[in-house]
Short mmCIF file of C-alpha atoms in Angstrom, two decimals:
data_model
loop_
_atom_site.label_atom_id
_atom_site.label_comp_id
_atom_site.label_asym_id
_atom_site.label_seq_id
_atom_site.Cartn_x
_atom_site.Cartn_y
_atom_site.Cartn_z
CA MET U 1 -15.28 185.52 22.17
CA LEU U 2 -15.16 186.17 25.89
CA ASP U 3 -17.54 188.72 27.36
CA LEU U 4 -15.07 191.30 28.70
CA SER U 5 -17.37 192.24 31.57
CA LEU U 6 -16.61 188.79 33.06
CA LEU U 7 -12.98 189.86 33.51
CA PHE U 8 -13.83 192.86 35.65
CA GLN U 9 -16.53 191.49 37.95
CA LYS U 10 -14.21 191.51 40.99
CA ALA U 11 -12.03 194.55 40.30
CA GLU U 12 -11.52 197.39 37.82
CA LEU U 13 -7.87 196.37 37.37
CA ILE U 14 -6.66 192.83 36.83
CA PRO U 15 -3.15 191.41 36.43
CA VAL U 16 -1.84 190.40 33.04
CA ILE U 17 1.18 188.13 32.69
CA ILE U 18 3.31 188.66 29.60
CA GLN U 19 5.06 185.56 28.30
CA HIS U 20 7.24 185.17 25.21
CA ALA U 21 5.19 183.24 22.65
CA ARG U 22 8.15 181.11 21.49
CA THR U 23 10.47 180.69 24.47
CA LYS U 24 7.73 180.77 27.14
CA GLN U 25 9.94 183.06 29.28
CA VAL U 26 7.88 185.26 31.61
CA LEU U 27 8.65 188.81 30.50
CA MET U 28 6.63 191.04 32.80
CA LEU U 29 3.52 191.50 34.87
CA GLY U 30 1.26 194.49 34.38
CA PHE U 31 -2.26 195.59 35.17
CA THR U 32 -5.06 196.17 32.74
CA ASN U 33 -8.55 197.60 32.72
CA ARG U 34 -11.36 197.09 30.26
CA GLU U 35 -10.27 199.96 27.98
CA ALA U 36 -6.70 198.64 27.84
CA VAL U 37 -7.95 195.15 26.94
CA GLU U 38 -10.15 196.61 24.20
CA LEU U 39 -7.16 198.55 22.78
CA THR U 40 -5.04 195.40 22.99
CA LEU U 41 -7.62 193.47 20.98
CA GLN U 42 -7.90 196.27 18.39
CA THR U 43 -4.17 196.92 17.90
CA ARG U 44 -2.75 193.46 18.67
CA THR U 45 -0.14 195.18 20.85
CA ALA U 46 -0.15 195.11 24.65
CA TRP U 47 -1.86 198.00 26.45
CA PHE U 48 -1.86 198.42 30.22
CA TRP U 49 -3.09 200.72 32.94
CA SER U 50 -0.20 202.41 34.72
CA ARG U 51 -0.96 202.47 38.43
CA SER U 52 1.84 204.95 39.10
CA ARG U 53 0.92 207.42 36.32
CA GLN U 54 -2.82 206.69 36.41
CA GLU U 55 -3.04 206.43 32.62
CA LEU U 56 -3.24 203.99 29.74
CA TRP U 57 0.03 203.04 28.10
CA ASN U 58 0.94 201.04 25.05
CA LYS U 59 4.11 199.09 25.81
CA GLY U 60 6.65 200.18 23.24
CA ALA U 61 5.13 203.56 22.35
CA THR U 62 8.20 205.32 23.77
CA SER U 63 10.92 202.66 23.43
CA GLY U 64 9.81 201.03 20.18
CA ASN U 65 9.83 197.66 21.96
CA PHE U 66 6.22 196.72 21.31
CA LEU U 67 4.71 193.46 22.52
CA HIS U 68 2.83 191.86 19.62
CA ILE U 69 -0.02 189.71 20.86
CA GLN U 70 -0.11 186.17 19.48
CA ARG U 71 -2.61 184.58 21.86
CA ILE U 72 -4.59 185.54 24.96
CA PHE U 73 -5.75 183.28 27.77
CA THR U 74 -7.73 183.87 30.93
CA ASP U 75 -7.29 181.90 34.11
CA CYS U 76 -9.92 179.57 35.55
CA ASP U 77 -11.42 182.34 37.71
CA THR U 78 -11.58 184.80 34.80
CA ASP U 79 -9.70 187.46 36.79
CA THR U 80 -6.18 187.25 35.33
CA LEU U 81 -4.95 187.37 31.74
CA LEU U 82 -1.98 185.78 30.03
CA TYR U 83 -0.67 187.39 26.84
CA LEU U 84 1.64 185.33 24.65
CA CYS U 85 3.67 187.93 22.79
CA LEU U 86 6.50 188.43 20.37
CA PRO U 87 8.53 191.40 21.61
CA ASP U 88 10.30 193.85 19.31
CA GLY U 89 13.16 194.14 21.79
CA PRO U 90 13.85 194.05 25.51
CA THR U 91 10.70 194.11 27.61
CA CYS U 92 12.09 195.63 30.80
CA HIS U 93 12.72 199.38 31.05
CA THR U 94 16.24 198.47 32.29
CA GLY U 95 17.05 196.97 28.89
CA ALA U 96 16.77 193.37 30.10
CA ASP U 97 14.76 190.88 28.07
CA SER U 98 12.59 190.13 31.10
CA CYS U 99 11.66 192.15 34.18
CA PHE U 100 12.36 189.01 36.23
CA PHE U 101 16.13 188.91 36.68
CA ASN U 102 16.64 189.57 40.40
CA GLU U 103 16.81 186.14 41.99
CA ILE U 104 16.12 185.66 45.67
CA VAL U 105 18.46 182.86 46.71
CA LEU U 106 16.84 180.18 48.86
CA GLU U 107 19.10 178.95 51.62
#
C-alpha cells in the first residue's frame, strides 16, 4: 500500500485522470486531496476536491452516475493519480460519456 503522504509532498491538490476500466477511454480529469483519496479508498467510488465550490464531492452523489474504482495507479513522480473506473452512466455533467468531446482541429 502506498503511503498517501507521498502523493501530497509537492501540493495539497493533485490531478486525477479518470479512465474507463474496459474501453480505456479518458472520461474526465479532476483534482483530489488526501481526504478525497481516503474516501475513494473507503467507498470504492471516486471522490474529488471541487476547486470552484471549495468542497469534497463524490462523483454521482447528485446524478447517480457514480464512478466505481477498479484500479488505481500513480505516475512515476507520485504526484498524479489514474483511476480505472466503471461508470454508472455518463461521466460529463453535459450528459456525454466523456468530458473530452470538443476537438481542436489541427491545420
